[in-house]
Structure formats: structure tokens, C-alpha cells
Tab-separated table of C-alpha atoms in Angstrom:
chain	number	residue	atom	x	y	z
K	22	MET	CA	-138.358	134.120	-42.562
K	23	ARG	CA	-136.130	136.661	-44.328
K	24	ILE	CA	-133.054	137.520	-42.265
K	25	ARG	CA	-129.650	138.741	-43.352
K	26	ALA	CA	-126.942	137.072	-41.322
K	27	THR	CA	-123.235	137.591	-40.743
K	28	VAL	CA	-121.075	134.631	-39.882
K	29	ALA	CA	-117.415	135.565	-39.591
K	30	VAL	CA	-114.811	138.260	-39.241
K	31	VAL	CA	-112.149	137.876	-41.923
K	32	SER	CA	-108.997	140.014	-42.065
K	33	GLY	CA	-110.588	142.669	-39.888
K	34	ALA	CA	-113.723	143.034	-42.048
K	35	LEU	CA	-117.109	141.405	-41.712
K	36	ALA	CA	-117.735	138.518	-44.085
K	37	LEU	CA	-121.433	138.517	-44.955
K	38	SER	CA	-123.183	135.334	-45.881
K	39	ALA	CA	-126.873	134.969	-46.773
K	40	LEU	CA	-128.324	132.275	-44.598
K	41	ALA	CA	-131.773	133.363	-45.766
K	42	VAL	CA	-133.135	135.616	-48.489
K	43	PRO	CA	-131.439	139.031	-48.122
K	44	ALA	CA	-133.666	141.822	-46.913
K	45	ALA	CA	-134.027	144.848	-49.161
K	46	GLN	CA	-134.236	147.440	-46.410
K	47	ALA	CA	-131.814	148.314	-43.625
K	48	ASP	CA	-134.185	147.127	-40.890
K	49	ASP	CA	-136.576	144.225	-41.235
K	50	SER	CA	-139.173	142.494	-39.079
K	51	ALA	CA	-142.085	140.120	-39.023
K	52	GLY	CA	-144.654	139.864	-36.244
K	53	ASP	CA	-144.325	141.445	-32.819
K	54	THR	CA	-140.655	140.811	-31.946
K	55	LYS	CA	-138.965	143.841	-30.364
K	56	ILE	CA	-135.410	144.798	-29.383
K	57	SER	CA	-134.864	147.436	-26.684
K	58	ASN	CA	-132.593	148.675	-23.874
K	59	VAL	CA	-129.418	148.277	-25.940
K	60	VAL	CA	-126.301	149.206	-23.901
K	61	VAL	CA	-122.661	148.916	-24.998
K	62	ASN	CA	-119.802	148.963	-22.484
K	63	GLY	CA	-122.058	150.199	-19.702
K	64	GLY	CA	-122.914	153.291	-21.736
K	65	LYS	CA	-119.312	154.514	-21.845
K	66	ALA	CA	-117.022	155.031	-24.817
K	67	VAL	CA	-114.781	152.058	-25.594
K	68	VAL	CA	-111.193	153.256	-25.105
K	69	VAL	CA	-108.456	150.947	-26.393
K	70	ASP	CA	-104.724	151.249	-25.678
K	71	PRO	CA	-101.972	150.247	-28.153
K	72	THR	CA	-101.395	146.672	-26.988
K	73	THR	CA	-104.185	145.217	-24.853
K	74	ALA	CA	-107.176	143.567	-26.550
K	75	LYS	CA	-110.413	145.088	-25.266
K	76	LYS	CA	-113.393	143.032	-24.113
K	77	VAL	CA	-116.677	144.836	-24.775
K	78	THR	CA	-120.008	143.796	-23.272
K	79	LEU	CA	-123.358	144.342	-24.996
K	80	THR	CA	-126.701	143.927	-23.240
K	81	PHE	CA	-130.234	144.250	-24.621
K	82	THR	CA	-133.800	143.080	-24.153
K	83	ALA	CA	-135.743	141.028	-26.708
K	84	THR	CA	-139.497	140.388	-26.514
K	85	ASP	CA	-142.146	138.448	-28.442
K	86	ASN	CA	-145.508	137.031	-27.428
K	87	SER	CA	-144.205	133.511	-28.085
K	88	GLY	CA	-140.850	134.011	-26.358
K	89	ILE	CA	-137.359	134.501	-27.783
K	90	ALA	CA	-135.546	131.617	-29.488
K	91	TRP	CA	-132.169	133.283	-30.122
K	92	ALA	CA	-130.445	136.604	-30.853
K	93	HIS	CA	-127.347	137.372	-32.909
K	94	PRO	CA	-125.507	140.713	-32.434
K	95	ILE	CA	-122.522	142.261	-34.205
K	96	LEU	CA	-120.520	145.403	-33.521
K	97	TYR	CA	-119.342	147.127	-36.684
K	98	ARG	CA	-117.917	150.297	-38.154
K	99	GLY	CA	-119.226	151.510	-41.502
K	100	ALA	CA	-122.097	152.996	-43.462
K	101	SER	CA	-124.049	149.738	-43.257
K	102	ILE	CA	-123.528	146.149	-42.179
K	103	GLU	CA	-122.893	145.111	-45.808
K	104	LYS	CA	-120.403	147.943	-46.298
K	105	SER	CA	-118.706	147.608	-42.935
K	106	GLU	CA	-115.057	148.615	-42.640
K	107	THR	CA	-114.490	146.306	-39.701
K	108	GLY	CA	-116.429	144.576	-36.960
K	109	ALA	CA	-116.558	141.945	-34.258
K	110	LEU	CA	-118.714	138.917	-33.578
K	111	ALA	CA	-119.816	137.804	-30.139
K	112	ASP	CA	-117.333	135.538	-28.348
K	113	SER	CA	-119.393	132.348	-28.595
K	114	SER	CA	-119.273	129.244	-30.749
K	115	ASP	CA	-122.069	130.474	-33.020
K	116	GLY	CA	-121.719	134.242	-32.497
K	117	ARG	CA	-125.013	134.446	-30.650
K	118	ALA	CA	-125.828	136.300	-27.461
K	119	LYS	CA	-126.673	134.466	-24.252
K	120	CYS	CA	-130.359	135.177	-23.684
K	121	THR	CA	-131.939	134.540	-20.298
K	122	LYS	CA	-135.704	134.143	-20.053
K	123	VAL	CA	-137.359	136.714	-17.776
K	124	ASP	CA	-140.940	135.609	-18.413
K	125	ALA	CA	-143.006	134.040	-21.200
K	126	THR	CA	-142.429	136.951	-23.558
K	127	LYS	CA	-139.195	138.669	-22.492
K	128	SER	CA	-135.502	137.702	-22.433
K	129	THR	CA	-132.444	139.710	-21.396
K	130	CYS	CA	-129.456	139.074	-23.641
K	131	LYS	CA	-125.734	139.550	-23.181
K	132	ALA	CA	-122.756	139.164	-25.515
K	133	THR	CA	-119.042	139.852	-25.204
K	134	PHE	CA	-116.855	141.009	-28.084
K	135	THR	CA	-113.092	141.348	-28.475
K	136	LEU	CA	-111.549	144.379	-30.172
K	137	LYS	CA	-107.935	143.682	-31.043
K	138	GLN	CA	-105.158	145.800	-32.517
K	139	ARG	CA	-104.171	144.868	-36.109
K	140	ASP	CA	-107.144	142.506	-36.228
K	141	ASN	CA	-110.426	144.404	-36.227
K	142	LEU	CA	-108.778	147.624	-35.034
K	143	ILE	CA	-106.760	149.910	-37.296
K	144	ASN	CA	-106.393	153.627	-36.736
K	145	SER	CA	-108.944	154.637	-39.382
K	146	VAL	CA	-111.848	152.825	-37.678
K	147	ALA	CA	-111.735	154.905	-34.486
K	148	GLY	CA	-114.941	156.880	-34.023
K	149	THR	CA	-118.604	155.914	-34.216
K	150	TRP	CA	-119.498	152.218	-34.343
K	151	LYS	CA	-122.933	150.592	-34.534
K	152	VAL	CA	-124.710	147.553	-33.180
K	153	TRP	CA	-126.470	145.179	-35.593
K	154	ILE	CA	-128.900	142.766	-33.947
K	155	VAL	CA	-131.349	140.160	-35.173
K	156	ALA	CA	-133.657	138.513	-32.630
K	157	ALA	CA	-135.786	135.501	-33.580
K	158	ALA	CA	-138.909	134.329	-31.766
K	159	LYS	CA	-140.205	130.818	-31.178
K	160	ASP	CA	-143.092	131.401	-33.632
K	161	ASP	CA	-140.688	132.520	-36.412
K	162	ASP	CA	-141.354	136.217	-35.880
K	163	TYR	CA	-138.167	138.300	-35.866
K	164	MET	CA	-136.705	141.786	-35.751
K	165	GLU	CA	-133.497	142.919	-37.420
K	166	LYS	CA	-132.011	146.321	-36.581
K	167	GLU	CA	-128.987	147.581	-38.499
K	168	ASN	CA	-128.249	150.370	-36.030
K	169	ALA	CA	-129.742	149.287	-32.727
K	170	LYS	CA	-127.228	151.552	-30.947
K	171	SER	CA	-124.320	153.808	-31.816
K	172	PHE	CA	-121.240	154.069	-29.599
K	173	SER	CA	-117.673	155.373	-29.672
K	174	VAL	CA	-114.454	153.409	-30.051
K	175	GLN	CA	-111.488	155.630	-29.220
K	176	ARG	CA	-107.693	155.520	-29.295
K	177	ALA	CA	-106.393	155.837	-25.711
K	178	SER	CA	-104.663	159.147	-24.960
K	179	LYS	CA	-101.794	160.301	-22.724
K	180	LEU	CA	-100.668	163.777	-21.710
K	181	THR	CA	-97.523	164.861	-19.880
K	182	VAL	CA	-96.338	168.167	-18.420
K	183	ASN	CA	-93.128	169.621	-17.025
K	184	ALA	CA	-92.810	173.157	-15.652
K	185	SER	CA	-89.322	174.571	-15.089
K	186	PRO	CA	-87.241	175.949	-13.546
K	187	GLU	CA	-88.328	175.008	-10.064
K	188	PRO	CA	-87.984	176.691	-7.705
K	189	VAL	CA	-88.293	180.011	-9.529
K	190	LYS	CA	-88.241	183.655	-8.495
K	191	LYS	CA	-91.499	185.588	-8.635
K	192	GLY	CA	-91.910	187.401	-11.957
K	193	LYS	CA	-89.470	185.161	-13.788
K	194	THR	CA	-90.417	183.055	-16.816
K	195	ILE	CA	-91.602	179.481	-16.434
K	196	THR	CA	-91.397	177.193	-19.467
K	197	VAL	CA	-94.074	174.502	-19.587
K	198	THR	CA	-93.483	171.566	-21.899
K	199	GLY	CA	-95.346	168.329	-22.495
K	200	THR	CA	-96.551	165.783	-25.033
K	201	LEU	CA	-100.010	164.767	-26.225
K	202	SER	CA	-100.062	161.222	-27.593
K	203	ARG	CA	-102.581	158.546	-28.453
K	204	ALA	CA	-102.650	154.866	-29.251
K	205	ASN	CA	-101.504	153.761	-32.679
K	206	TRP	CA	-103.234	150.389	-33.104
K	207	GLU	CA	-101.115	149.525	-36.131
K	208	THR	CA	-97.669	149.998	-34.574
K	209	LYS	CA	-98.923	149.019	-31.096
K	210	LYS	CA	-97.287	152.101	-29.590
K	211	TYR	CA	-98.306	155.591	-28.516
K	212	ALA	CA	-97.709	158.306	-31.116
K	213	GLY	CA	-97.838	162.101	-30.955
K	214	TYR	CA	-101.198	163.733	-31.692
K	215	THR	CA	-100.438	166.896	-33.647
K	216	GLY	CA	-102.463	170.010	-34.383
K	217	GLN	CA	-104.751	169.684	-31.362
K	218	SER	CA	-105.932	172.455	-29.043
K	219	VAL	CA	-104.612	171.898	-25.524
K	220	LYS	CA	-105.207	174.122	-22.505
K	221	LEU	CA	-102.498	175.115	-20.052
K	222	GLN	CA	-104.123	175.265	-16.622
K	223	PHE	CA	-102.980	176.387	-13.183
K	224	ARG	CA	-104.188	175.992	-9.628
K	225	LYS	CA	-102.802	177.703	-6.555
K	226	LYS	CA	-101.293	175.533	-3.842
K	227	SER	CA	-104.184	176.484	-1.570
K	228	SER	CA	-106.873	175.696	-4.170
K	229	SER	CA	-108.430	172.535	-5.586
K	230	THR	CA	-109.617	174.156	-8.813
K	231	TYR	CA	-107.690	174.569	-12.059
K	232	THR	CA	-108.235	177.629	-14.261
K	233	THR	CA	-107.178	177.963	-17.895
K	234	VAL	CA	-104.183	180.230	-18.519
K	235	LYS	CA	-103.978	179.876	-22.292
K	236	THR	CA	-104.670	177.468	-25.165
K	237	ILE	CA	-101.980	176.239	-27.545
K	238	LYS	CA	-101.720	173.723	-30.404
K	239	SER	CA	-99.748	170.505	-30.187
K	240	GLY	CA	-96.808	170.523	-32.554
K	241	SER	CA	-94.646	167.917	-34.221
K	242	ALA	CA	-94.944	164.528	-32.500
K	243	GLY	CA	-97.572	166.027	-30.187
K	244	SER	CA	-95.107	168.384	-28.517
K	245	LEU	CA	-96.355	171.191	-26.269
K	246	LYS	CA	-94.426	174.251	-25.177
K	247	THR	CA	-95.340	177.686	-23.831
K	248	THR	CA	-94.226	180.200	-21.189
K	249	VAL	CA	-95.848	182.015	-18.265
K	250	LYS	CA	-94.695	184.418	-15.560
K	251	ALA	CA	-94.203	182.997	-12.074
K	252	SER	CA	-96.583	184.498	-9.518
K	253	VAL	CA	-97.467	182.117	-6.667
K	254	ASP	CA	-96.825	178.522	-5.629
K	255	GLY	CA	-99.009	176.114	-7.533
K	256	TYR	CA	-99.529	173.340	-10.045
K	257	TYR	CA	-99.424	173.507	-13.843
K	258	ARG	CA	-101.045	170.957	-16.086
K	259	TYR	CA	-102.119	170.503	-19.690
K	260	SER	CA	-105.723	169.556	-20.432
K	261	PHE	CA	-107.068	168.037	-23.671
K	262	ALA	CA	-110.839	168.083	-24.295
K	263	GLY	CA	-110.789	165.078	-26.623
K	264	THR	CA	-112.156	164.393	-30.114
K	265	THR	CA	-114.521	161.817	-31.596
K	266	THR	CA	-111.604	159.415	-32.012
K	267	THR	CA	-109.602	160.229	-28.863
K	268	PRO	CA	-110.764	160.656	-25.244
K	269	ALA	CA	-110.201	163.701	-23.060
K	270	VAL	CA	-107.166	163.571	-20.778
K	271	ASN	CA	-105.499	165.733	-18.132
K	272	ALA	CA	-101.829	165.650	-17.236
K	273	ALA	CA	-100.918	165.232	-13.577
K	274	GLY	CA	-100.162	168.670	-12.113
K	275	ASP	CA	-96.495	169.691	-11.836
K	276	PHE	CA	-95.767	171.801	-8.750
K	277	VAL	CA	-93.683	174.975	-9.006
K	278	ASP	CA	-92.283	176.641	-5.872
K	279	VAL	CA	-92.182	180.426	-6.345
K	280	LYS	CA	-89.648	182.245	-4.141
């Protein structure tokens, strides 16, 4: 049985240890073992704030005609499991998933991982992560998948807005300021997100729908500032569409009374 195995997370990077003869290819298998239905965090991106460790749940199905003996999953960021930049093992004594027998051939498996700032999370590893899984059967068949599923790990975002003066006379200039920031996992604080396209949006007091007025770029320390002409009572907000490393976010609308 030739299976690559990973056994620890050391200084935020995966430590790889050959518990069997290393496989030459990225994926490897023997017999009829299969891995399917891989879901990370309920299918949603994993968004992590600056200070709170994030628990991430992985579920999958493993099948073999002899039944499943065990399964070992890892979440990692990098070109391959051997060249991973960082990763996380399942929160169990041996790093294995908890597999529950469904019938003679199928088991449903579940594992929980912890992503922690300054541990396995630094700013540069935000983006696309992968799931490595090896499942072993009772007859020594197995399947190893280096990228059983891809998912996003993102730095939590915040967006503020302030429209002034208020109240304001119709036709006069309104200045709309705000800040776009995101989690810095290394300082454990929010920091400005510069150079990003952010939409200024408006909705009338009588409406429930925002429309885009203009798009601007966030400046130094994530600062936002632009002007519009006052027309009718309503709410102004900034809206950020998000990036691969940072989720979309809308500021709460700021009401302006136009006299």
C-alpha cells in the first residue's frame, strides 16, 4: 500500500513524513476506493477576522466494496501538498476524520479544522486552498486525492460611510467619506485596503433598491471620498464587490435629509 501521509503542522507549514513509500503522481489509488461529495464550510468561503480562530468543517463520502477503515484529510494552501505554504490538520488525536458507516460499502466522514492568525494564517495565504484526502479500505485498497476540493479562505472586510452635511439644501454638495478595511492576520487588526474599486450607491427614502452613482478607488489607508449634488431624501452607502482574498461588503446606508 503506497500512500503519502502528512502528520503535523509546524510553524504554520505542513510537515510531510513518509509513512509509506511516496507516490510519484499527485493522485494515487489501488482497487475500487472512491472519495466523493466533498464540501468545505457548507460550500461557503471561509472568512476569518483579525482575532478569532476559525473552525472549519469538512464533509465527504468514502466508498469501497469492503468498507472504509479510515480517512485522513488536510486543508492546505500551495501548488501541491509537498510544496504547501501552510495548512491545517483535522482536530483529532491522529488527524483523521470521523467516518460513520452508512452501509457495507459506504461511510460519511467529517473533520473539523482550526485556522488561526499567526499560526497557519498569514496575509499571503488568503485565496484558494485545497483539500487533500486519503481514504483506506478494509481490504487495503485506497484512494488519495491531492485536490479533492478547492475553496476560498478570505480576510474579513469592513466598510463605513458618512454623508454630510445633513440636513442639506437641495442642489448643494454632499461629501461622502468612508473607509474600506480588511483583516490583517499578522497584526491581528483591521487595516485599510487601498487601490480598490468601490461603488457609491444611493436609494430614495421611498425605495428599497440601491443604484450606483459612481465608482471610485480607495486611497491611502483605504480612505474613500467623493461628492454628489443633493436631490431628494435618501440613503448613501459604499459597496465593495470583493476580490479572491477579500469578501464583498456593503456599508450601512447613511440617511441624508434634503430640504
